[in-house]
Amino acid sequence: MDNVELYHYSNKVQKRDAFRCLEEFGKKIKWRNFDKVLDIGCGDGGVTTGILKKFIPDNFKHLVGCDISHRMVEFANRHYGDERTSFMVMDIEGQIPRDLRGAFDHTFSFYTLHWIVDQEAAFTNIYELLGPDGDCLLVFLGNTPLFDVFRILSRRPKWRPYLKDVERFVSPYHDSQDPEKEIRRMMAKIGFKNIDVQCKEMCFVYKTMDDVKKAVSAVNPFRMSAELEEEFLEDYIHIVRDMRLIDQVNNNVDEAVNIRNNYTLLVAFGTK
Ligand code: SAH
């Protein structure tokens, strides 16, 4: 999951969705003067600086990206750091530094919170990081065939040893009947106000098998050698075929296909 170079070039869907959600929910955010902004799970920093930053009024004070991965943070600082933009290592599920409590006017998170097992710990931390009247906009995955394919592969003897802890990497909302209600309830319990949670039906179409492989490889959380990963991705594609997620555009040409990824995106807004 921390192959930063690969992620950098294979995150089209993440970028598209961050932009759409900011366009749709951006009006809820109460920008003030000299705002301090946090992006949780910033990854390579591309979304933080290339998309989120464009929505932040120019007189902001500081934009901080945080990520659990040292490699991501190092890459982001090297490519996108400047006098008002910096990146730091922080686990949103763990203990947050005391001096960051109440330090931010706005917190954002894109395509990260579905990796978190202890949702309440992460959401409580997000609440703690906000100052009075601060707000948060959190975007993460609900249901996606990606997780079903991981589960199917985990049952195969060949992959079982590598995918032992598969459930740790399946979104906590993948099997939920009513994720909006679940998240709303959790946020209310923590103390969030003005809560708005929406579960959105999304679709992304990949044009080649290679694009699918790169996208899966960029977020593959399972440790294996590069050679083995190539076989893993081949098996992944076979299952995608079995699940009939592929529309053949031209029968004989493997390159001319539409590979549909229908998934749900959860968007949660709240204020302190
Ligand atoms: N927001 C970026 C990156 C999303 S990829 C984008 O939209 O492109 C998800 C990122 O979450 C990865 O960089 C991963 O290292 C990070 N992450 C996973 N668990 C985390 C945790 N507990 N705390 C902080 N970051 C985490």
GROMACS .gro file of N, CA and C in nm, residues 90-216:
model
  381
   90MET      N    1   0.142   1.056   1.100
   90MET     CA    2   0.048   1.043   1.212
   90MET      C    3  -0.051   0.931   1.181
   91ASP      N    4  -0.076   0.848   1.282
   91ASP     CA    5  -0.174   0.740   1.270
   91ASP      C    6  -0.306   0.792   1.326
   92ILE      N    7  -0.407   0.805   1.241
   92ILE     CA    8  -0.534   0.864   1.286
   92ILE      C    9  -0.610   0.769   1.379
   93GLU      N   10  -0.567   0.645   1.384
   93GLU     CA   11  -0.632   0.547   1.472
   93GLU      C   12  -0.561   0.541   1.608
   94GLY      N   13  -0.443   0.603   1.617
   94GLY     CA   14  -0.363   0.590   1.741
   94GLY      C   15  -0.374   0.714   1.829
   95GLN      N   16  -0.269   0.736   1.910
   95GLN     CA   17  -0.264   0.852   2.000
   95GLN      C   18  -0.225   0.974   1.918
   96ILE      N   19  -0.303   1.080   1.925
   96ILE     CA   20  -0.262   1.198   1.851
   96ILE      C   21  -0.182   1.291   1.943
   97PRO      N   22  -0.080   1.360   1.888
   97PRO     CA   23   0.003   1.447   1.972
   97PRO      C   24  -0.083   1.552   2.043
   98ARG      N   25  -0.048   1.576   2.169
   98ARG     CA   26  -0.127   1.668   2.251
   98ARG      C   27  -0.139   1.808   2.188
   99ASP      N   28  -0.027   1.853   2.130
   99ASP     CA   29  -0.028   1.991   2.075
   99ASP      C   30  -0.114   2.005   1.949
  100LEU      N   31  -0.164   1.895   1.896
  100LEU     CA   32  -0.251   1.905   1.778
  100LEU      C   33  -0.399   1.905   1.813
  101ARG      N   34  -0.427   1.883   1.941
  101ARG     CA   35  -0.568   1.884   1.983
  101ARG      C   36  -0.628   2.024   1.964
  102GLY      N   37  -0.738   2.031   1.896
  102GLY     CA   38  -0.805   2.161   1.874
  102GLY      C   39  -0.730   2.250   1.777
  103ALA      N   40  -0.632   2.196   1.705
  103ALA     CA   41  -0.542   2.280   1.624
  103ALA      C   42  -0.595   2.314   1.485
  104PHE      N   43  -0.703   2.247   1.440
  104PHE     CA   44  -0.744   2.267   1.300
  104PHE      C   45  -0.887   2.321   1.288
  105ASP      N   46  -0.905   2.407   1.188
  105ASP     CA   47  -1.038   2.462   1.160
  105ASP      C   48  -1.117   2.368   1.069
  106HIS      N   49  -1.043   2.295   0.985
  106HIS     CA   50  -1.109   2.203   0.891
  106HIS      C   51  -1.024   2.077   0.876
  107THR      N   52  -1.089   1.963   0.884
  107THR     CA   53  -1.015   1.841   0.851
  107THR      C   54  -1.086   1.770   0.735
  108PHE      N   55  -1.003   1.715   0.649
  108PHE     CA   56  -1.052   1.641   0.533
  108PHE      C   57  -0.988   1.503   0.534
  109SER      N   58  -1.051   1.411   0.465
  109SER     CA   59  -0.987   1.282   0.445
  109SER      C   60  -1.047   1.219   0.320
  110PHE      N   61  -0.961   1.174   0.230
  110PHE     CA   62  -1.006   1.114   0.105
  110PHE      C   63  -0.949   0.973   0.090
  111TYR      N   64  -1.039   0.878   0.071
  111TYR     CA   65  -0.999   0.739   0.040
  111TYR      C   66  -0.904   0.678   0.145
  112THR      N   67  -0.931   0.704   0.270
  112THR     CA   68  -0.843   0.653   0.376
  112THR      C   69  -0.919   0.580   0.486
  113LEU      N   70  -1.033   0.636   0.529
  113LEU     CA   71  -1.093   0.584   0.653
  113LEU      C   72  -1.147   0.442   0.641
  114HIS      N   73  -1.165   0.392   0.516
  114HIS     CA   74  -1.209   0.251   0.504
  114HIS      C   75  -1.097   0.154   0.543
  115TRP      N   76  -0.973   0.204   0.555
  115TRP     CA   77  -0.863   0.117   0.599
  115TRP      C   78  -0.857   0.105   0.751
  116ILE      N   79  -0.941   0.181   0.820
  116ILE     CA   80  -0.932   0.189   0.966
  116ILE      C   81  -1.029   0.089   1.031
  117VAL      N   82  -0.975   0.003   1.115
  117VAL     CA   83  -1.058  -0.098   1.181
  117VAL      C   84  -1.141  -0.033   1.293
  118ASP      N   85  -1.072   0.044   1.378
  118ASP     CA   86  -1.142   0.105   1.491
  118ASP      C   87  -1.196   0.243   1.448
  119GLN      N   88  -1.313   0.239   1.386
  119GLN     CA   89  -1.372   0.361   1.331
  119GLN      C   90  -1.396   0.467   1.438
  120GLU      N   91  -1.441   0.419   1.556
  120GLU     CA   92  -1.475   0.517   1.659
  120GLU      C   93  -1.351   0.591   1.709
  121ALA      N   94  -1.237   0.519   1.716
  121ALA     CA   95  -1.112   0.583   1.759
  121ALA      C   96  -1.073   0.691   1.658
  122ALA      N   97  -1.082   0.659   1.530
  122ALA     CA   98  -1.042   0.756   1.427
  122ALA      C   99  -1.135   0.878   1.427
  123PHE      N  100  -1.266   0.853   1.433
  123PHE     CA  101  -1.361   0.966   1.431
  123PHE      C  102  -1.347   1.051   1.558
  124THR      N  103  -1.317   0.985   1.671
  124THR     CA  104  -1.297   1.061   1.795
  124THR      C  105  -1.173   1.149   1.781
  125ASN      N  106  -1.066   1.094   1.723
  125ASN     CA  107  -0.946   1.173   1.700
  125ASN      C  108  -0.974   1.292   1.609
  126ILE      N  109  -1.053   1.269   1.506
  126ILE     CA  110  -1.086   1.378   1.413
  126ILE      C  111  -1.159   1.489   1.488
  127TYR      N  112  -1.250   1.448   1.574
  127TYR     CA  113  -1.324   1.546   1.657
  127TYR      C  114  -1.227   1.623   1.746
  128GLU      N  115  -1.133   1.551   1.807
  128GLU     CA  116  -1.036   1.613   1.898
  128GLU      C  117  -0.942   1.710   1.825
  129LEU      N  118  -0.911   1.680   1.702
  129LEU     CA  119  -0.819   1.764   1.625
  129LEU      C  120  -0.882   1.899   1.589
  130LEU      N  121  -1.017   1.902   1.586
  130LEU     CA  122  -1.087   2.024   1.546
  130LEU      C  123  -1.095   2.124   1.660
  131GLY      N  124  -1.084   2.253   1.623
  131GLY     CA  125  -1.109   2.359   1.720
  131GLY      C  126  -1.259   2.387   1.726
  132PRO      N  127  -1.302   2.483   1.811
  132PRO     CA  128  -1.445   2.515   1.822
  132PRO      C  129  -1.502   2.554   1.685
  133ASP      N  130  -1.620   2.502   1.653
  133ASP     CA  131  -1.687   2.531   1.525
  133ASP      C  132  -1.612   2.477   1.402
  134GLY      N  133  -1.514   2.397   1.427
  134GLY     CA  134  -1.442   2.338   1.313
  134GLY      C  135  -1.530   2.239   1.240
  135ASP      N  136  -1.495   2.209   1.116
  135ASP     CA  137  -1.575   2.111   1.042
  135ASP      C  138  -1.488   2.007   0.973
  136CYS      N  139  -1.553   1.895   0.937
  136CYS     CA  140  -1.477   1.790   0.868
  136CYS      C  141  -1.558   1.737   0.750
  137LEU      N  142  -1.486   1.700   0.646
  137LEU     CA  143  -1.546   1.636   0.529
  137LEU      C  144  -1.464   1.511   0.499
  138LEU      N  145  -1.529   1.396   0.515
  138LEU     CA  146  -1.457   1.268   0.508
  138LEU      C  147  -1.516   1.182   0.397
  139VAL      N  148  -1.431   1.134   0.309
  139VAL     CA  149  -1.475   1.058   0.192
  139VAL      C  150  -1.405   0.923   0.193
  140PHE      N  151  -1.481   0.815   0.192
  140PHE     CA  152  -1.417   0.683   0.199
  140PHE      C  153  -1.507   0.576   0.137
  141LEU      N  154  -1.450   0.459   0.115
  141LEU     CA  155  -1.520   0.353   0.043
  141LEU      C  156  -1.618   0.278   0.132
  142GLY      N  157  -1.732   0.244   0.074
  142GLY     CA  158  -1.826   0.155   0.140
  142GLY      C  159  -1.810   0.017   0.081
  143ASN      N  160  -1.893  -0.010  -0.021
  143ASN     CA  161  -1.891  -0.141  -0.085
  143ASN      C  162  -1.819  -0.133  -0.219
  144THR      N  163  -1.730  -0.228  -0.245
  144THR     CA  164  -1.667  -0.234  -0.377
  144THR      C  165  -1.626  -0.377  -0.409
  145PRO      N  166  -1.636  -0.416  -0.538
  145PRO     CA  167  -1.596  -0.553  -0.575
  145PRO      C  168  -1.451  -0.583  -0.537
  146LEU      N  169  -1.369  -0.479  -0.524
  146LEU     CA  170  -1.229  -0.499  -0.484
  146LEU      C  171  -1.220  -0.587  -0.359
  147PHE      N  172  -1.306  -0.558  -0.261
  147PHE     CA  173  -1.302  -0.632  -0.135
  147PHE      C  174  -1.355  -0.775  -0.154
  148ASP      N  175  -1.455  -0.792  -0.241
  148ASP     CA  176  -1.505  -0.928  -0.267
  148ASP      C  177  -1.396  -1.013  -0.332
  149VAL      N  178  -1.324  -0.952  -0.426
  149VAL     CA  179  -1.218  -1.028  -0.493
  149VAL      C  180  -1.109  -1.066  -0.392
  150PHE      N  181  -1.072  -0.974  -0.306
  150PHE     CA  182  -0.974  -1.006  -0.201
  150PHE      C  183  -1.022  -1.125  -0.117
  151ARG      N  184  -1.150  -1.122  -0.081
  151ARG     CA  185  -1.205  -1.231   0.002
  151ARG      C  186  -1.199  -1.364  -0.071
  152ILE      N  187  -1.236  -1.362  -0.200
  152ILE     CA  188  -1.235  -1.486  -0.279
  152ILE      C  189  -1.091  -1.539  -0.288
  153LEU      N  190  -0.998  -1.450  -0.315
  153LEU     CA  191  -0.859  -1.494  -0.326
  153LEU      C  192  -0.807  -1.549  -0.192
  154SER      N  193  -0.854  -1.492  -0.084
  154SER     CA  194  -0.805  -1.534   0.049
  154SER      C  195  -0.843  -1.678   0.082
  155ARG      N  196  -0.944  -1.731   0.010
  155ARG     CA  197  -0.988  -1.868   0.036
  155ARG      C  198  -0.910  -1.969  -0.046
  156ARG      N  199  -0.829  -1.923  -0.138
  156ARG     CA  200  -0.750  -2.014  -0.222
  156ARG      C  201  -0.622  -2.052  -0.149
  157PRO      N  202  -0.589  -2.182  -0.151
  157PRO     CA  203  -0.470  -2.227  -0.076
  157PRO      C  204  -0.344  -2.147  -0.112
  158LYS      N  205  -0.331  -2.112  -0.239
  158LYS     CA  206  -0.210  -2.040  -0.280
  158LYS      C  207  -0.197  -1.904  -0.212
  159TRP      N  208  -0.312  -1.836  -0.194
  159TRP     CA  209  -0.306  -1.699  -0.143
  159TRP      C  210  -0.337  -1.687   0.005
  160ARG      N  211  -0.390  -1.797   0.061
  160ARG     CA  212  -0.433  -1.792   0.202
  160ARG      C  213  -0.324  -1.738   0.296
  161PRO      N  214  -0.200  -1.788   0.282
  161PRO     CA  215  -0.096  -1.738   0.375
  161PRO      C  216  -0.071  -1.588   0.364
  162TYR      N  217  -0.092  -1.532   0.247
  162TYR     CA  218  -0.065  -1.389   0.228
  162TYR      C  219  -0.184  -1.302   0.268
  163LEU      N  220  -0.303  -1.361   0.257
  163LEU     CA  221  -0.425  -1.283   0.281
  163LEU      C  222  -0.495  -1.327   0.411
  164LYS      N  223  -0.414  -1.377   0.504
  164LYS     CA  224  -0.471  -1.426   0.631
  164LYS      C  225  -0.559  -1.321   0.699
  165ASP      N  226  -0.508  -1.197   0.700
  165ASP     CA  227  -0.583  -1.092   0.771
  165ASP      C  228  -0.665  -1.006   0.675
  166VAL      N  229  -0.725  -1.075   0.577
  166VAL     CA  230  -0.801  -1.003   0.473
  166VAL      C  231  -0.907  -0.910   0.532
  167GLU      N  232  -0.975  -0.955   0.638
  167GLU     CA  233  -1.085  -0.874   0.693
  167GLU      C  234  -1.038  -0.739   0.746
  168ARG      N  235  -0.912  -0.734   0.784
  168ARG     CA  236  -0.856  -0.609   0.833
  168ARG      C  237  -0.854  -0.503   0.721
  169PHE      N  238  -0.855  -0.551   0.598
  169PHE     CA  239  -0.844  -0.459   0.484
  169PHE      C  240  -0.972  -0.447   0.403
  170VAL      N  241  -1.080  -0.499   0.457
  170VAL     CA  242  -1.212  -0.482   0.394
  170VAL      C  243  -1.281  -0.366   0.465
  171SER      N  244  -1.343  -0.277   0.389
  171SER     CA  245  -1.409  -0.162   0.453
  171SER      C  246  -1.506  -0.210   0.560
  172PRO      N  247  -1.507  -0.145   0.677
  172PRO     CA  248  -1.602  -0.184   0.783
  172PRO      C  249  -1.746  -0.169   0.736
  173TYR      N  250  -1.769  -0.098   0.624
  173TYR     CA  251  -1.905  -0.075   0.575
  173TYR      C  252  -1.938  -0.158   0.451
  174HIS      N  253  -1.845  -0.246   0.412
  174HIS     CA  254  -1.864  -0.325   0.290
  174HIS      C  255  -1.994  -0.408   0.295
  175ASP      N  256  -2.024  -0.465   0.411
  175ASP     CA  257  -2.143  -0.551   0.424
  175ASP      C  258  -2.261  -0.480   0.491
  176SER      N  259  -2.244  -0.352   0.520
  176SER     CA  260  -2.350  -0.281   0.595
  176SER      C  261  -2.476  -0.263   0.512
  177GLN      N  262  -2.590  -0.281   0.577
  177GLN     CA  263  -2.718  -0.256   0.511
  177GLN      C  264  -2.747  -0.107   0.509
  178ASP      N  265  -2.708  -0.038   0.616
  178ASP     CA  266  -2.740   0.105   0.626
  178ASP      C  267  -2.619   0.181   0.683
  179PRO      N  268  -2.513   0.196   0.602
  179PRO     CA  269  -2.392   0.259   0.654
  179PRO      C  270  -2.414   0.405   0.694
  180GLU      N  271  -2.508   0.474   0.625
  180GLU     CA  272  -2.533   0.615   0.659
  180GLU      C  273  -2.577   0.626   0.805
  181LYS      N  274  -2.670   0.539   0.841
  181LYS     CA  275  -2.724   0.543   0.977
  181LYS      C  276  -2.615   0.509   1.080
  182GLU      N  277  -2.537   0.406   1.047
  182GLU     CA  278  -2.429   0.364   1.138
  182GLU      C  279  -2.332   0.478   1.166
  183ILE      N  280  -2.292   0.545   1.059
  183ILE     CA  281  -2.191   0.651   1.074
  183ILE      C  282  -2.251   0.772   1.144
  184ARG      N  283  -2.376   0.805   1.106
  184ARG     CA  284  -2.445   0.918   1.169
  184ARG      C  285  -2.454   0.897   1.320
  185ARG      N  286  -2.490   0.776   1.357
  185ARG     CA  287  -2.507   0.743   1.499
  185ARG      C  288  -2.374   0.756   1.573
  186MET      N  289  -2.268   0.702   1.511
  186MET     CA  290  -2.135   0.708   1.574
  186MET      C  291  -2.091   0.854   1.590
  187MET      N  292  -2.111   0.935   1.486
  187MET     CA  293  -2.067   1.074   1.492
  187MET      C  294  -2.144   1.152   1.599
  188ALA      N  295  -2.275   1.123   1.609
  188ALA     CA  296  -2.357   1.192   1.709
  188ALA      C  297  -2.310   1.156   1.849
  189LYS      N  298  -2.277   1.028   1.869
  189LYS     CA  299  -2.231   0.980   2.000
  189LYS      C  300  -2.101   1.052   2.040
  190ILE      N  301  -2.015   1.075   1.943
  190ILE     CA  302  -1.887   1.142   1.970
  190ILE      C  303  -1.907   1.289   2.003
  191GLY      N  304  -2.013   1.349   1.946
  191GLY     CA  305  -2.042   1.489   1.977
  191GLY      C  306  -2.052   1.579   1.855
  192PHE      N  307  -2.031   1.523   1.737
  192PHE     CA  308  -2.041   1.604   1.614
  192PHE      C  309  -2.181   1.664   1.603
  193LYS      N  310  -2.186   1.784   1.542
  193LYS     CA  311  -2.315   1.850   1.513
  193LYS      C  312  -2.330   1.866   1.362
  194ASN      N  313  -2.447   1.907   1.319
  194ASN     CA  314  -2.475   1.931   1.175
  194ASN      C  315  -2.428   1.815   1.087
  195ILE      N  316  -2.457   1.695   1.134
  195ILE     CA  317  -2.407   1.576   1.065
  195ILE      C  318  -2.484   1.551   0.935
  196ASP      N  319  -2.409   1.524   0.830
  196ASP     CA  320  -2.471   1.486   0.701
  196ASP      C  321  -2.387   1.371   0.645
  197VAL      N  322  -2.448   1.253   0.635
  197VAL     CA  323  -2.376   1.138   0.582
  197VAL      C  324  -2.451   1.087   0.459
  198GLN      N  325  -2.380   1.068   0.351
  198GLN     CA  326  -2.445   1.019   0.229
  198GLN      C  327  -2.367   0.904   0.169
  199CYS      N  328  -2.443   0.805   0.123
  199CYS     CA  329  -2.383   0.689   0.057
  199CYS      C  330  -2.412   0.704  -0.092
  200LYS      N  331  -2.309   0.720  -0.170
  200LYS     CA  332  -2.328   0.750  -0.313
  200LYS      C  333  -2.291   0.631  -0.401
  201GLU      N  334  -2.377   0.604  -0.497
  201GLU     CA  335  -2.349   0.497  -0.595
  201GLU      C  336  -2.256   0.554  -0.700
  202MET      N  337  -2.144   0.490  -0.719
  202MET     CA  338  -2.045   0.542  -0.814
  202MET      C  339  -2.007   0.436  -0.916
  203CYS      N  340  -1.949   0.479  -1.026
  203CYS     CA  341  -1.897   0.385  -1.124
  203CYS      C  342  -1.770   0.441  -1.185
  204PHE      N  343  -1.674   0.354  -1.203
  204PHE     CA  344  -1.552   0.395  -1.273
  204PHE      C  345  -1.521   0.286  -1.376
  205VAL      N  346  -1.492   0.328  -1.498
  205VAL     CA  347  -1.466   0.230  -1.603
  205VAL      C  348  -1.318   0.232  -1.640
  206TYR      N  349  -1.255   0.116  -1.625
  206TYR     CA  350  -1.115   0.103  -1.668
  206TYR      C  351  -1.116   0.056  -1.813
  207LYS      N  352  -1.019   0.102  -1.889
  207LYS     CA  353  -1.018   0.072  -2.032
  207LYS      C  354  -0.929  -0.047  -2.068
  208THR      N  355  -0.833  -0.076  -1.983
  208THR     CA  356  -0.747  -0.191  -2.013
  208THR      C  357  -0.726  -0.271  -1.885
  209MET      N  358  -0.692  -0.399  -1.905
  209MET     CA  359  -0.662  -0.484  -1.791
  209MET      C  360  -0.540  -0.430  -1.716
  210ASP      N  361  -0.450  -0.372  -1.793
  210ASP     CA  362  -0.330  -0.319  -1.730
  210ASP      C  363  -0.365  -0.204  -1.633
  211ASP      N  364  -0.463  -0.122  -1.672
  211ASP     CA  365  -0.506  -0.014  -1.582
  211ASP      C  366  -0.563  -0.071  -1.453
  212VAL      N  367  -0.641  -0.181  -1.466
  212VAL     CA  368  -0.699  -0.243  -1.346
  212VAL      C  369  -0.585  -0.295  -1.258
  213LYS      N  370  -0.491  -0.363  -1.321
  213LYS     CA  371  -0.381  -0.422  -1.243
  213LYS      C  372  -0.302  -0.313  -1.169
  214LYS      N  373  -0.276  -0.205  -1.238
  214LYS     CA  374  -0.200  -0.096  -1.175
  214LYS      C  375  -0.278  -0.035  -1.058
  215ALA      N  376  -0.410  -0.018  -1.080
  215ALA     CA  377  -0.493   0.041  -0.974
  215ALA      C  378  -0.499  -0.051  -0.852
  216VAL      N  379  -0.509  -0.181  -0.876
  216VAL     CA  380  -0.516  -0.276  -0.764
  216VAL      C  381  -0.380  -0.282  -0.695
   0.00000   0.00000   0.00000
